GROMACS .gro file of C-alpha atoms in nm:
model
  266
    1UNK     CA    1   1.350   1.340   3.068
    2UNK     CA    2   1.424   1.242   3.408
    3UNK     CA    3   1.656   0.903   3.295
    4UNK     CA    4   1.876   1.148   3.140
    5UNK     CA    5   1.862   1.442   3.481
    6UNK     CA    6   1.946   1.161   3.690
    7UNK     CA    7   2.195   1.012   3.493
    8UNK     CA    8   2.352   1.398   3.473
    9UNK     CA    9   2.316   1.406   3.853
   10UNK     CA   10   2.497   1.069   3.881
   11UNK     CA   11   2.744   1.142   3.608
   12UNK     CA   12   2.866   1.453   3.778
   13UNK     CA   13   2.878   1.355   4.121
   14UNK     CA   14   3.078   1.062   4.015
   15UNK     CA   15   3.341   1.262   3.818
   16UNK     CA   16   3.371   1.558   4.089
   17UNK     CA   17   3.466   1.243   4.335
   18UNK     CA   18   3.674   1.073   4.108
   19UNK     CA   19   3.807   1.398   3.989
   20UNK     CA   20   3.935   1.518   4.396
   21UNK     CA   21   4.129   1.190   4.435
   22UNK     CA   22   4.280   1.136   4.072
   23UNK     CA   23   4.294   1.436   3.885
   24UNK     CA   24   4.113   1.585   3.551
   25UNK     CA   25   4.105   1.250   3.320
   26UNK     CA   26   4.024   0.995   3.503
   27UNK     CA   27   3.737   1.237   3.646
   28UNK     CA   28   3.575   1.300   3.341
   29UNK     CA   29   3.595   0.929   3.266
   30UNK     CA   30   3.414   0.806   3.530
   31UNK     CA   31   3.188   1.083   3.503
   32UNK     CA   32   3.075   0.975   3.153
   33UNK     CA   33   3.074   0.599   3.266
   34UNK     CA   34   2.845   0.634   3.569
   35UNK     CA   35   2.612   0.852   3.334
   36UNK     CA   36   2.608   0.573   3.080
   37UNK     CA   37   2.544   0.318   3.327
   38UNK     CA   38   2.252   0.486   3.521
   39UNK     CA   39   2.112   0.594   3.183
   40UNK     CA   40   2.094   0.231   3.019
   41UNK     CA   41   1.986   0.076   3.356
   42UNK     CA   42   1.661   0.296   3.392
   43UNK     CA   43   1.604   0.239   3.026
   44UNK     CA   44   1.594  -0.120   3.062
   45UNK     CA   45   1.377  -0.109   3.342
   46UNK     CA   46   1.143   0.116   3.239
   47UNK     CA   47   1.185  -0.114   2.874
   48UNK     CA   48   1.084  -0.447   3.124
   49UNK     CA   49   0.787  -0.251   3.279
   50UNK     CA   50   0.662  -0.119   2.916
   51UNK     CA   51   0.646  -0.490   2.810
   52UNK     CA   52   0.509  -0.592   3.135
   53UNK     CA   53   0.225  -0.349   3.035
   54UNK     CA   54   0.262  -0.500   2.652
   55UNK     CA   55   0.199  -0.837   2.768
   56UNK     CA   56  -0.108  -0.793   2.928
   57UNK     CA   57  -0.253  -0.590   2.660
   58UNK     CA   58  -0.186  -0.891   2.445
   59UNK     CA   59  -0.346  -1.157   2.639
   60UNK     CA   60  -0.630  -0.933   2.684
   61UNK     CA   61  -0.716  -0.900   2.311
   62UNK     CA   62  -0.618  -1.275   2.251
   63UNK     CA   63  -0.880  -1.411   2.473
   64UNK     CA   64  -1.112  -1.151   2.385
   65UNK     CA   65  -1.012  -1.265   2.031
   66UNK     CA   66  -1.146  -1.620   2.103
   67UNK     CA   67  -1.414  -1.478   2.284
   68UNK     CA   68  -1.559  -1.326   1.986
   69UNK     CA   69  -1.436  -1.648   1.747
   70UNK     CA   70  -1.684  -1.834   1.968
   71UNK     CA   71  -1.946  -1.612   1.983
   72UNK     CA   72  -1.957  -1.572   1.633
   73UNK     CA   73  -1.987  -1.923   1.543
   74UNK     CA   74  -2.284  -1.974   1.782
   75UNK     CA   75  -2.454  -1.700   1.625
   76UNK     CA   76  -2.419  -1.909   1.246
   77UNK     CA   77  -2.523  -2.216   1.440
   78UNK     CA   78  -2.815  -2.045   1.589
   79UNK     CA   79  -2.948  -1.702   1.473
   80UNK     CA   80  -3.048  -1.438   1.700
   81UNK     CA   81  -3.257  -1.168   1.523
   82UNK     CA   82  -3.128  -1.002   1.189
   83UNK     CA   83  -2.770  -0.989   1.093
   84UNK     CA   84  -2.727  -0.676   1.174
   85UNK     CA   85  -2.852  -0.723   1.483
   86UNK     CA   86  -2.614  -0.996   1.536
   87UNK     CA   87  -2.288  -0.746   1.406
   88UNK     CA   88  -2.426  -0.469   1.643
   89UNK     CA   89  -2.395  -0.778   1.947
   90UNK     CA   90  -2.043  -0.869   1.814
   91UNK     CA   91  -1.952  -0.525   1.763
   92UNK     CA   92  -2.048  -0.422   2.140
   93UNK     CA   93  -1.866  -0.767   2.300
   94UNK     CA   94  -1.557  -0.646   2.090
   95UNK     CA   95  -1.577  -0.246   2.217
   96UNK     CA   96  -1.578  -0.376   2.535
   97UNK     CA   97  -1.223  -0.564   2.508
   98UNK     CA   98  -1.070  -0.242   2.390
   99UNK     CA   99  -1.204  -0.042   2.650
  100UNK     CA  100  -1.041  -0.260   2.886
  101UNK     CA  101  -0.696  -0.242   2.665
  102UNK     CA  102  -0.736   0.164   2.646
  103UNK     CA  103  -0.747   0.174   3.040
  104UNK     CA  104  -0.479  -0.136   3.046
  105UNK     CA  105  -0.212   0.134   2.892
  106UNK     CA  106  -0.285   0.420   3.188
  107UNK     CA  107  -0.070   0.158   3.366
  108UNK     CA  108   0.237   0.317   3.117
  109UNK     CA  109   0.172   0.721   3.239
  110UNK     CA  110   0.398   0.730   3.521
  111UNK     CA  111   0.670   0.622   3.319
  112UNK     CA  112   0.588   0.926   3.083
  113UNK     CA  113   0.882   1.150   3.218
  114UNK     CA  114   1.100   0.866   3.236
  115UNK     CA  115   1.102   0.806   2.827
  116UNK     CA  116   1.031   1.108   2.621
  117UNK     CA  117   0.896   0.878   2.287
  118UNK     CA  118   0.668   0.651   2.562
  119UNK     CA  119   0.372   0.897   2.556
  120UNK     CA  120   0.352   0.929   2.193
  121UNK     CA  121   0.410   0.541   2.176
  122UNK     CA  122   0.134   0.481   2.401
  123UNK     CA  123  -0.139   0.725   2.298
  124UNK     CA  124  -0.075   0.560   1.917
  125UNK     CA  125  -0.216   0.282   2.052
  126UNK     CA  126  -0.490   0.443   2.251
  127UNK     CA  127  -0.560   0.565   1.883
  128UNK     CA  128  -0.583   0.272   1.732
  129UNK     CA  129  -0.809   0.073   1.978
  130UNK     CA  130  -1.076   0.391   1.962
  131UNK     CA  131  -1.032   0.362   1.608
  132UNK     CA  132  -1.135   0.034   1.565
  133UNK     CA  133  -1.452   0.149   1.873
  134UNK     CA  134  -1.528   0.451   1.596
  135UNK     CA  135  -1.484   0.631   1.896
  136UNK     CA  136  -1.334   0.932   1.629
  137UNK     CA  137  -1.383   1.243   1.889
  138UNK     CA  138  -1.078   1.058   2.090
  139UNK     CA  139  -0.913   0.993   1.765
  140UNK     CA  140  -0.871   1.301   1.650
  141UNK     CA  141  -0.768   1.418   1.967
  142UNK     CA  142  -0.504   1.193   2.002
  143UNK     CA  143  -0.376   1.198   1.628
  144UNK     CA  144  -0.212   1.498   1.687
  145UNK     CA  145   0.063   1.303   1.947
  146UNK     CA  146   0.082   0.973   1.783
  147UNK     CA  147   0.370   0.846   1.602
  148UNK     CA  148   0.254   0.742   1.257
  149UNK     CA  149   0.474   0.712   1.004
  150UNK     CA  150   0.671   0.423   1.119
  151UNK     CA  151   0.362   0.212   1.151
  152UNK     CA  152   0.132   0.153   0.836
  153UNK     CA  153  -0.180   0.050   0.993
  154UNK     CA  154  -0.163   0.414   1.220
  155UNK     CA  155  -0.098   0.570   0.903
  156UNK     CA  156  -0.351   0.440   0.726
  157UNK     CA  157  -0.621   0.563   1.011
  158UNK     CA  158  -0.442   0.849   0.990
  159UNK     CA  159  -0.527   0.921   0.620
  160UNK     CA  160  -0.866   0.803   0.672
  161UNK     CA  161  -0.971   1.055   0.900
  162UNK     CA  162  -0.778   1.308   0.748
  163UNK     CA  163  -0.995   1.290   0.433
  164UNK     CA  164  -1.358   1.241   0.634
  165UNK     CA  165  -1.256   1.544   0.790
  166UNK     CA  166  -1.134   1.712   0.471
  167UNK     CA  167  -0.816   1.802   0.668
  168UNK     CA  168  -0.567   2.026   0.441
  169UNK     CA  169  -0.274   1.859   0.564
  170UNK     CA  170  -0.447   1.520   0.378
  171UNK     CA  171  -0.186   1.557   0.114
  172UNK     CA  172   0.144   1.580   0.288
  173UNK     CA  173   0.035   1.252   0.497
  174UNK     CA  174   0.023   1.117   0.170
  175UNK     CA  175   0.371   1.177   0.097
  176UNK     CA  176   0.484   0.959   0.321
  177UNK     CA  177   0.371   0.626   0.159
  178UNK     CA  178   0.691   0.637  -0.039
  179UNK     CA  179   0.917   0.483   0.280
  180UNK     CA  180   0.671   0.193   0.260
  181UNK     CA  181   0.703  -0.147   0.033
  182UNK     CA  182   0.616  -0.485   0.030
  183UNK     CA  183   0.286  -0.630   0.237
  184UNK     CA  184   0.340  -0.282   0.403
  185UNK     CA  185   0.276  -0.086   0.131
  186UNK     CA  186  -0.059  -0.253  -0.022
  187UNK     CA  187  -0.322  -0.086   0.253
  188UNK     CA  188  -0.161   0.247   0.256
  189UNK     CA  189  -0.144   0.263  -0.131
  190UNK     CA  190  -0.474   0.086  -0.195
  191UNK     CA  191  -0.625   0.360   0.076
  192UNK     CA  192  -0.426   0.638  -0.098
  193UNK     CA  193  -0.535   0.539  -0.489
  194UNK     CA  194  -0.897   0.533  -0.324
  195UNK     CA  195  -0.865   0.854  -0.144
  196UNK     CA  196  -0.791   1.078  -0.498
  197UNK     CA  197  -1.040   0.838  -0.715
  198UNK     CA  198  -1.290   0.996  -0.443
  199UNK     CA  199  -1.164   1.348  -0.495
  200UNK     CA  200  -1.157   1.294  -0.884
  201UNK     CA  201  -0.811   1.292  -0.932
  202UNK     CA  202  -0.769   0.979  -1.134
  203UNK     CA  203  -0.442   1.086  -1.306
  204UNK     CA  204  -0.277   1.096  -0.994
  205UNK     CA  205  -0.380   0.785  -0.873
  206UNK     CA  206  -0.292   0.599  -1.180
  207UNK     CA  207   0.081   0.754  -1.092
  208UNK     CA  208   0.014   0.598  -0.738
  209UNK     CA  209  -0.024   0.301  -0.851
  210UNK     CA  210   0.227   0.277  -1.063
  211UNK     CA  211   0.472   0.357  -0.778
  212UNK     CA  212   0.270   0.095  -0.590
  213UNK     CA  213   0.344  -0.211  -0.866
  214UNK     CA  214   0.706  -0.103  -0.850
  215UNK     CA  215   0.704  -0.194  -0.456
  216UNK     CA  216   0.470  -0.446  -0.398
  217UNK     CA  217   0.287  -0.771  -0.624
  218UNK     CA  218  -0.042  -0.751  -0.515
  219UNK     CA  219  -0.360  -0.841  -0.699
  220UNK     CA  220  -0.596  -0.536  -0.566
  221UNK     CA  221  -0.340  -0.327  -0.679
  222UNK     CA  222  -0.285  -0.448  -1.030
  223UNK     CA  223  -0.647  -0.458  -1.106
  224UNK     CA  224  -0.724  -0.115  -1.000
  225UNK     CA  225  -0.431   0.003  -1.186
  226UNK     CA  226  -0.530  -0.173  -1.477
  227UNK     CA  227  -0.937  -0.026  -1.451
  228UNK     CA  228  -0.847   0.314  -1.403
  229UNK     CA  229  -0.608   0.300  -1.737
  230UNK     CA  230  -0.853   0.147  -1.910
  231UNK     CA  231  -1.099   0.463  -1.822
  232UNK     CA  232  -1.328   0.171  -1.571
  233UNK     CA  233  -1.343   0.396  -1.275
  234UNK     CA  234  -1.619   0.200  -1.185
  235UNK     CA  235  -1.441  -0.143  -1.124
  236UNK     CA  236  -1.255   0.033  -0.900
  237UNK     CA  237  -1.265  -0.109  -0.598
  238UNK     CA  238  -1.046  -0.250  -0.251
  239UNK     CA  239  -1.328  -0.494  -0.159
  240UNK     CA  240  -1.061  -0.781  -0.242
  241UNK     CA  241  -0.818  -0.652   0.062
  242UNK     CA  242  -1.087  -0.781   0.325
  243UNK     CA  243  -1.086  -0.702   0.662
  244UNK     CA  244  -0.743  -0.496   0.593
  245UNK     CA  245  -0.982  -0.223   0.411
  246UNK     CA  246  -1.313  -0.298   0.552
  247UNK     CA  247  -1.112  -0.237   0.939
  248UNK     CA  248  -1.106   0.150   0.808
  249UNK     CA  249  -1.499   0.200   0.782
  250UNK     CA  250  -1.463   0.385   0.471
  251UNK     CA  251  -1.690   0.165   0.311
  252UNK     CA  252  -1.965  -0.023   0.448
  253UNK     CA  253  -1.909  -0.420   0.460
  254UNK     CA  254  -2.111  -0.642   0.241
  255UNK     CA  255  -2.324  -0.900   0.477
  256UNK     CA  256  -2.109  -1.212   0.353
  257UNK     CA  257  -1.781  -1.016   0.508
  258UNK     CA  258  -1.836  -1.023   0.903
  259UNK     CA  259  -1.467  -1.063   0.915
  260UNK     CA  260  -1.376  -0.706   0.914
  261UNK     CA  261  -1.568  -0.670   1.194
  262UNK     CA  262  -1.239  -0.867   1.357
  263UNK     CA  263  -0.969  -0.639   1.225
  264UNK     CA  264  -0.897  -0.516   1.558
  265UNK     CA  265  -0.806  -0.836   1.713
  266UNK     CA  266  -0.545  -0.908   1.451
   0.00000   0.00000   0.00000
């Protein structure tokens, strides 16, 4: 909001000036230029400070990323306790990385009234990093001002929690999977199919995944298209997605699939 107030300012001072020593035209001219101008400038600067902020968010998780890599294959080397002692330990050195990150992004806030979509750009990804800490009290909180439907993985969480917390508005989320295809479309339509097997509507998602074949070749997808027509409701299941589904904690992971303890540092 205040890029485009001072650009305003700027615009109209310029063209009153111009306007008093070269008439009507070449007033407004200059008055629309200098807006222009200002308004671009302090968008790329604020753009150069956002992915300042970006950066260092990045390199954080990456070396907390190897971090974890390491610690991980000390632990197979050399056991300490029961394995799920050892994903509670993993689990707690990987929390603490996106604590960091959450107060990493506080760096953005004064450049809040500066871009009107930075606030809902930033507290997506607050959302997403106490996601993946199941920190859901802040989650829910924050879904409310996130920007979802341009990102899948956001979406996804978005669904998730929507039908843990049997929220009404469950179904019109699940609407917008149609925008969606390719790689982008297997999570959100595996989570969706899932999401009305749960609620018993198998005819439905049978129609999902028919939609979902038509955008997207993906094996998880074809099979539990293929069990659900055949009346299997049993074998259905999105076990073969990996850390992709298991990063949702909708379903417990089986021991042999520590790796979606890691789907936050992807």
């Amino acid at each position: 909001m205040l890029a485009i107030i001072s650009a305003i300012i700027v615009g109209v001072t310029s063209g009153v000036l111009i306007y008093r020593e070269a008439g009507v035209g070449w007033g407004v001219t200059a008055g629309f230029l200098a807006f222009g101008v200002i308004y671009i400038l302090i968008g790329l600067i604020v753009f150069a400070k956002v992915k300042k902020i970006n950066k260092s968010i990045q390199e954080l998780m990456q070396t907390a990323s190897n971090k974890l890599n390491r610690r991980m294959q000390q632990l197979q080397m050399k056991p300490q306790g029961g394995v799920k002692s050892m994903q509670q330990m993993l689990e707690k050195e990987q929390n603490k990385a996106l604590g960091e990150a959450v107060k990493l992004t506080k760096a953005a806030e004064p450049l809040f009234s500066w871009n009107l979509m930075l606030k809902k750009q930033i507290s997506t990804m607050r959302m997403m990093f106490y996601y993946q800490m199941k920190d859901y009290v802040q989650v829910d909180l924050l879904l409310p001002h996130c920007m979802v439907f341009s990102d899948p993985r956001a979406l996804s969480m978005k669904i998730a929690r929507q039908f843990v917390n049997k929220d009404p508005e469950l179904e019109k989320s699940l609407k917008k999977l149609k925008r969606f295809k390719g790689d982008a479309a297997v999570s959100l339509y595996a989570l969706a199919s899932w999401v009305l097997v749960k609620q018993g509507k198998t005819e439905d998602a049978v129609k999902l995944l028919v939609e979902a074949r038509s955008k997207c070749d993906n094996e998880v997808i074809n099979q539990n298209w293929e069990a659900l027509v055949n009346g299997n409701v049993k074998k259905f299941s999105n076990a073969g997605l990996g850390d992709e589904w298991y990063a949702l904690y909708l379903e417990e992971a089986k021991m042999k699939t520590k790796k979606a303890r890691r789907g936050g540092f992807r």
